[in-house]
């Protein structure tokens, strides 16, 4: 059980958050299927991205890692080898789903398995379009979950209208389409994070996104060449401290070099709409948009989140619920049924944790309604991550506002995306930014 601290004097200081998780995964994957050396700076050495690195090592890709710098010696996608053992995906949905797209077109067989939480998550959303539209052959359990066996096949170009708004499914389809015999068009349900498209073009592929931001054309068989990738700070990690800065009295925090890709900045839009005291300083960059964000405490207004808003804030919705719990009025989150199939059912786990804090929350099938209040009436001191990194960190941020130290069960889960989270929090508690 981890003791969670309170923050009676607020949080102060500047922080560079760890590298972006989505971009770190993709940098390892693209480096591994390209020819030549790829150097990744500010790589997120969290458990999930290390699962991706280990999977490619097991398929014969050589790499070196020194802290946050990773060098991948790629020999092209055709040089990947059949792994001697089934590949362990750990807790990582991104590793699993994106790898399915890469492995679907190889000339070998691969088995994938994961931890108890990952083995409950839906995988048919990837295997079905890969099989029915591109000609892949993937076996799952009868429940449509891991373990999976991927029997590599010759793939065919396709035209596919996506059924779910998911960057993981889209990316798997793009990876498979790159190996097909003819070009493919993939149409998204709603625009989702586009790191795969941006990075593939940087490595030499030809992926075009139409003006609607939803229609993606993939030209097959590109010559991919190793690159240098500077991974920006993860806005999904920065979001914990943006939330803390907004809700904990007397705080002022600066987060440096955070990724500001518009497909990811939903939390900034939410904070602005809620009336947060927030400034953004854009920084020059050759790659993904980047900037410093400063936030200070303010009284928040309630917010209404609808289906179209969800993809850009999907991983930050637990924090949106926490912000709403501190706002002056009633907020709602709807159209967020995807939360039910994350590392935990995040509608259920967020509702459970907020109720322990004495917040009035109504659970909906696709979201929740939250009554904000300035002072909580905590009725259970034992918070729980339920093994979900983002729920554990949300709990730790919520606990800063409590009138006494609370406890967190299963705190280790934070290492999935933010191994240094508690140290960074400590720094801001003793920080010195005026
Ligand atoms: C991710 C996409 C999102 C997100 C996940 C990372 C990615 O998942 O929740 O944390 O890197 O593509 P979905 O594609 O399931 O929405």
XYZ file of C-alpha atoms and ligand atoms in Angstrom:
450
model
C 0.000 0.000 0.000
C 1.483 3.382 -0.973
C 0.903 6.444 1.177
C -0.380 9.347 -0.931
C 0.606 12.855 0.121
C -1.525 15.976 0.418
C -0.427 19.369 -0.942
C -1.593 22.062 1.493
C 0.866 24.609 -0.009
C 0.279 23.707 -3.674
C 2.656 22.432 -6.394
C 5.404 24.573 -7.913
C 8.187 24.143 -10.450
C 9.030 23.008 -13.972
C 9.171 19.483 -15.264
C 10.050 17.667 -18.458
C 7.651 14.740 -18.619
C 8.747 11.367 -20.077
C 8.656 10.696 -23.800
C 5.356 10.067 -25.522
C 4.226 6.445 -25.223
C 2.526 6.216 -28.626
C 5.497 7.808 -30.402
C 8.055 5.667 -28.524
C 6.260 2.452 -29.582
C 6.111 3.570 -33.191
C 9.759 4.659 -33.272
C 10.850 1.148 -32.214
C 8.504 -0.467 -34.722
C 9.538 1.722 -37.663
C 13.225 1.467 -36.776
C 12.842 -2.315 -36.731
C 11.179 -2.579 -40.165
C 13.451 0.019 -41.842
C 16.924 -0.416 -43.244
C 19.781 1.254 -41.356
C 20.255 2.860 -37.983
C 17.439 4.559 -36.077
C 18.348 6.677 -33.053
C 15.532 7.429 -30.609
C 16.038 10.236 -28.068
C 13.843 10.723 -24.964
C 12.401 7.216 -25.435
C 9.814 6.268 -22.795
C 11.431 3.387 -20.913
C 8.083 2.335 -19.369
C 6.946 -1.294 -19.266
C 4.708 -1.003 -22.357
C 7.368 0.361 -24.722
C 9.908 -2.115 -23.341
C 7.465 -4.893 -24.350
C 7.619 -3.567 -27.917
C 11.421 -3.433 -27.879
C 11.670 -6.989 -26.470
C 9.263 -8.309 -29.131
C 11.429 -6.987 -31.983
C 14.607 -8.243 -30.289
C 12.962 -11.681 -30.216
C 12.416 -11.360 -33.980
C 16.125 -10.802 -34.567
C 16.341 -6.986 -34.429
C 19.501 -5.740 -32.712
C 19.233 -2.712 -30.452
C 21.103 -0.868 -27.704
C 19.553 1.174 -24.919
C 21.225 3.648 -22.618
C 18.510 5.180 -20.427
C 16.288 7.224 -22.716
C 18.397 6.707 -25.856
C 17.694 3.688 -28.011
C 19.546 2.670 -31.158
C 17.864 0.184 -33.481
C 19.838 -1.553 -36.229
C 17.098 -2.336 -38.756
C 17.488 -4.647 -41.758
C 14.046 -4.073 -43.283
C 10.716 -5.809 -42.685
C 11.714 -8.913 -44.688
C 14.580 -9.564 -42.269
C 12.232 -10.125 -39.285
C 12.548 -13.731 -38.100
C 10.064 -16.127 -36.568
C 10.479 -15.800 -32.779
C 11.588 -18.949 -30.951
C 8.977 -18.420 -28.192
C 5.499 -16.804 -28.064
C 5.843 -13.028 -27.674
C 4.872 -11.474 -24.317
C 2.848 -8.290 -24.826
C 2.714 -7.562 -21.064
C -0.020 -4.978 -20.406
C 0.347 -3.264 -23.782
C -2.628 -3.005 -26.141
C -0.624 -0.805 -28.508
C 2.157 -3.394 -28.879
C -0.382 -6.162 -29.508
C -2.602 -4.430 -32.016
C 0.099 -2.712 -34.049
C 2.193 -5.892 -34.160
C -0.788 -7.819 -35.544
C -0.697 -5.525 -38.580
C 3.043 -5.984 -39.055
C 2.977 -9.763 -38.520
C -0.072 -10.344 -40.738
C 2.094 -10.006 -43.853
C 5.231 -11.884 -42.762
C 6.125 -15.360 -44.002
C 6.041 -16.971 -40.542
C 3.759 -17.793 -37.633
C 3.698 -15.865 -34.351
C 1.898 -16.370 -31.055
C 1.094 -13.385 -28.820
C 0.004 -13.431 -25.188
C -0.353 -10.835 -22.429
C -1.099 -10.230 -18.766
C -4.505 -10.871 -17.158
C -5.852 -7.397 -18.045
C -4.628 -7.487 -21.669
C -6.046 -10.991 -22.159
C -9.507 -9.528 -21.468
C -9.292 -6.758 -24.069
C -11.028 -7.013 -27.466
C -8.784 -7.992 -30.370
C -11.405 -8.814 -33.026
C -11.561 -5.125 -33.870
C -8.103 -5.684 -35.413
C -8.188 -9.306 -36.553
C -11.536 -9.031 -38.403
C -10.704 -6.126 -40.723
C -7.194 -7.497 -41.247
C -8.644 -10.890 -42.225
C -11.742 -9.842 -44.171
C -10.300 -6.861 -45.991
C -6.578 -7.510 -46.398
C -6.449 -11.332 -46.438
C -4.730 -11.951 -43.081
C -5.151 -15.131 -41.018
C -5.341 -14.572 -37.273
C -6.717 -16.910 -34.617
C -7.991 -15.603 -31.262
C -9.790 -17.299 -28.374
C -13.557 -17.810 -28.710
C -13.970 -14.573 -26.739
C -11.975 -12.642 -29.344
C -9.033 -12.119 -26.993
C -5.359 -13.095 -26.640
C -3.580 -15.488 -26.943
C -3.449 -14.956 -30.717
C -1.754 -16.863 -33.488
C -0.890 -14.908 -36.599
C -0.248 -16.970 -39.705
C 1.582 -14.586 -42.058
C -0.035 -14.317 -45.520
C 0.277 -12.465 -48.830
C -1.920 -9.387 -48.291
C -4.149 -7.470 -50.701
C -4.946 -3.770 -50.977
C -8.378 -2.727 -49.718
C -10.948 0.009 -49.164
C -12.148 -0.115 -45.567
C -14.540 2.008 -43.540
C -13.596 1.703 -39.867
C -16.235 0.663 -37.327
C -14.469 2.056 -34.239
C -12.552 5.292 -33.620
C -9.195 3.727 -32.740
C -5.658 4.735 -33.635
C -4.458 1.263 -32.741
C -6.804 -0.399 -35.225
C -6.012 2.239 -37.869
C -2.265 1.741 -37.353
C -2.549 -2.050 -37.616
C -4.405 -1.636 -40.911
C -1.780 0.790 -42.204
C 1.056 -1.612 -41.305
C -0.721 -4.435 -43.123
C -1.557 -2.196 -46.111
C 2.144 -1.325 -46.462
C 2.784 -5.021 -47.216
C -0.119 -5.469 -49.689
C 0.064 -5.877 -53.470
C -1.967 -2.730 -54.305
C -2.736 0.632 -52.602
C -5.335 0.819 -49.813
C -7.791 3.408 -48.529
C -8.802 3.421 -44.876
C -11.608 5.689 -43.720
C -11.760 6.539 -40.029
C -14.961 6.836 -38.024
C -13.535 9.940 -36.321
C -9.999 11.359 -36.711
C -7.640 9.743 -34.152
C -3.977 10.260 -33.259
C -1.904 10.295 -36.454
C 1.615 9.508 -35.193
C 1.871 6.388 -37.387
C 1.149 8.377 -40.550
C 3.535 11.228 -39.630
C 6.396 8.920 -38.684
C 5.965 6.575 -41.638
C 6.254 9.534 -44.001
C 9.416 10.621 -42.146
C 10.896 7.129 -42.728
C 10.116 7.264 -46.478
C 6.583 5.879 -46.905
C 3.811 7.550 -48.877
C 0.710 7.930 -46.699
C -1.747 10.655 -47.656
C -4.483 12.013 -45.401
C -7.332 13.838 -47.166
C -8.651 17.233 -46.040
C -11.458 15.496 -44.073
C -8.676 14.142 -41.754
C -10.367 10.720 -41.974
C -9.494 9.265 -45.399
C -6.037 7.717 -45.493
C -4.372 6.413 -48.639
C -1.494 3.964 -48.174
C 0.946 3.226 -51.008
C 2.452 -0.259 -50.504
C 6.065 -1.527 -50.380
C 7.912 1.672 -49.488
C 11.685 1.747 -49.001
C 11.907 2.657 -45.317
C 15.203 4.082 -44.053
C 16.333 4.486 -40.434
C 15.980 7.988 -38.940
C 16.654 10.017 -35.823
C 13.503 10.467 -33.741
C 13.233 13.080 -30.968
C 10.325 11.865 -28.860
C 8.410 14.838 -27.397
C 7.015 14.799 -23.853
C 3.802 12.805 -23.464
C 0.781 15.087 -23.103
C -1.024 12.154 -21.473
C 1.625 12.188 -18.693
C 1.740 16.012 -18.559
C -2.045 15.903 -18.095
C -1.692 14.606 -14.504
C 0.250 17.714 -13.516
C -1.920 20.028 -15.614
C -4.842 18.720 -13.593
C -2.959 19.076 -10.311
C -1.975 22.651 -11.230
C -5.587 23.516 -12.008
C -7.268 21.976 -8.916
C -4.743 22.142 -6.057
C -4.870 25.586 -4.378
C -1.810 27.868 -4.727
C -0.152 25.898 -7.554
C 1.850 27.028 -10.567
C 3.551 24.422 -12.795
C 5.443 24.595 -16.098
C 5.646 21.462 -18.275
C 8.372 21.589 -20.891
C 8.618 20.219 -24.430
C 5.187 18.576 -24.481
C 3.784 17.116 -27.710
C 1.007 19.390 -29.038
C -0.225 17.287 -31.962
C -3.851 18.484 -32.375
C -5.094 14.858 -32.377
C -3.896 14.684 -28.737
C -4.605 18.103 -27.232
C -8.190 17.502 -26.126
C -7.177 17.981 -22.480
C -5.960 21.503 -23.276
C -9.255 22.322 -24.998
C -11.111 20.955 -21.970
C -9.013 22.984 -19.511
C -9.505 26.146 -21.593
C -13.274 25.598 -21.780
C -13.365 25.051 -18.009
C -11.662 28.414 -17.511
C -8.215 27.170 -16.403
C -5.352 29.680 -16.090
C -3.136 28.185 -18.807
C -0.468 29.520 -21.193
C 1.139 27.735 -24.134
C 4.473 28.691 -25.667
C 4.979 26.878 -28.996
C 8.566 25.750 -29.700
C 10.247 25.414 -33.105
C 10.386 21.794 -34.348
C 10.954 19.783 -37.559
C 8.595 17.031 -36.467
C 5.516 16.807 -34.267
C 4.273 20.127 -32.754
C 5.811 20.885 -29.370
C 5.552 23.499 -26.617
C 5.834 24.524 -22.964
C 2.629 24.738 -20.951
C 2.198 26.752 -17.749
C -0.827 26.273 -15.540
C -1.954 27.898 -12.296
C -4.872 27.220 -9.958
C -8.270 28.665 -10.820
C -11.958 28.083 -10.155
C -13.242 25.716 -12.861
C -16.545 25.747 -14.725
C -18.392 22.513 -15.575
C -18.069 20.946 -19.039
C -20.008 18.709 -21.440
C -18.002 16.184 -23.472
C -19.595 14.510 -26.517
C -18.580 11.625 -28.837
C -16.690 13.869 -31.327
C -14.516 15.244 -28.506
C -13.464 11.795 -27.263
C -10.540 10.631 -29.466
C -8.344 13.676 -28.693
C -8.833 13.202 -24.935
C -9.419 9.427 -24.692
C -6.602 8.651 -22.239
C -7.237 11.810 -20.188
C -10.937 11.188 -19.481
C -10.250 9.993 -15.895
C -8.630 13.396 -15.337
C -11.516 15.223 -17.006
C -13.772 13.472 -14.481
C -11.493 14.643 -11.654
C -11.493 18.225 -12.977
C -15.289 18.035 -13.180
C -15.397 16.819 -9.552
C -13.814 20.170 -8.569
C -15.870 22.401 -10.887
C -18.703 24.709 -9.859
C -21.652 22.763 -11.298
C -22.592 19.518 -13.041
C -20.497 18.086 -15.936
C -21.146 15.199 -18.307
C -19.032 12.812 -20.379
C -20.954 10.923 -23.093
C -20.054 8.868 -26.153
C -17.080 7.386 -24.274
C -17.996 3.667 -24.377
C -14.385 2.947 -25.490
C -13.383 3.618 -21.875
C -14.958 0.283 -20.973
C -12.235 -1.633 -22.885
C -9.100 0.129 -21.631
C -6.607 -1.342 -19.117
C -9.621 -1.434 -16.771
C -13.248 -0.523 -17.419
C -12.427 3.134 -16.809
C -16.062 4.201 -16.445
C -16.458 1.765 -13.578
C -13.060 2.415 -11.967
C -13.294 6.227 -12.199
C -16.806 6.205 -10.734
C -15.657 3.912 -7.895
C -12.678 6.129 -7.032
C -14.605 9.409 -7.191
C -17.296 7.981 -4.929
C -14.628 7.141 -2.320
C -13.783 10.846 -2.335
C -17.411 11.666 -1.637
C -18.127 12.993 -5.119
C -21.633 12.436 -6.486
C -21.307 10.593 -9.820
C -23.911 8.878 -11.972
C -22.619 6.029 -14.151
C -23.921 5.957 -17.745
C -23.316 3.141 -20.234
C -21.182 5.526 -22.304
C -19.845 7.931 -19.683
C -20.832 9.654 -16.461
C -22.459 12.710 -14.899
C -20.403 14.393 -12.191
C -21.526 16.947 -9.600
C -18.590 19.179 -8.767
C -17.948 20.434 -5.229
C -15.288 22.650 -3.682
C -14.763 20.428 -0.627
C -14.942 16.643 -0.790
C -16.271 14.482 2.073
C -13.931 11.493 1.829
C -15.596 8.276 2.915
C -12.913 5.700 2.053
C -9.163 6.343 2.565
C -8.108 3.300 0.511
C -7.853 4.168 -3.166
C -6.970 1.529 -5.781
C -5.393 1.621 -9.241
C -6.938 -1.810 -9.974
C -3.664 -2.390 -11.871
C -4.396 0.495 -14.275
C -1.568 3.060 -14.511
C -3.787 6.013 -15.353
C -6.260 5.290 -12.555
C -3.386 5.037 -10.033
C -1.990 8.419 -11.105
C -5.444 10.020 -11.111
C -5.852 8.789 -7.512
C -2.501 10.291 -6.501
C -3.501 13.681 -8.003
C -6.928 13.557 -6.329
C -5.298 12.732 -2.980
C -3.316 16.008 -3.100
C -6.574 17.813 -2.291
C -7.560 15.564 0.598
C -7.563 16.770 4.220
C -5.452 13.768 5.275
C -3.037 11.337 3.576
C -4.834 8.560 1.648
C -3.520 5.127 0.602
C -3.135 3.605 -2.855
C -3.296 -0.141 -3.567
C -1.509 -1.503 -6.656
C 0.582 1.662 -7.050
C 3.248 -0.217 -9.097
C 1.002 -0.037 -12.156
C 2.240 3.525 -12.865
C 5.469 2.077 -14.342
C 3.501 1.115 -17.469
C 3.663 4.695 -18.748
C 5.402 6.850 -16.116
C 8.020 5.030 -13.999
C 9.230 8.284 -12.336
C 5.759 9.649 -11.579
C 6.003 9.708 -7.773
C 9.503 11.279 -7.860
C 8.297 14.013 -10.239
C 5.324 14.659 -7.962
C 7.690 14.972 -4.965
C 9.775 17.538 -6.874
C 6.735 19.713 -7.561
C 5.705 19.531 -3.914
C 9.049 21.006 -2.951
C 9.365 23.183 -6.073
C 10.411 26.818 -6.367
C 8.772 28.350 -9.476
C 7.185 31.603 -8.331
C -3.041 4.495 -28.683
C -4.345 4.648 -29.066
C -5.462 4.723 -28.117
C -4.980 5.074 -26.709
C -3.798 4.240 -26.305
C -2.635 4.447 -27.263
C -1.997 4.393 -29.718
O -6.110 3.464 -28.057
O -6.027 4.910 -25.780
O -3.369 4.602 -24.994
O -0.790 4.516 -29.397
O -2.365 4.210 -30.901
P -7.306 3.076 -29.070
O -6.772 2.961 -30.425
O -7.825 1.753 -28.557
O -8.312 4.179 -28.917
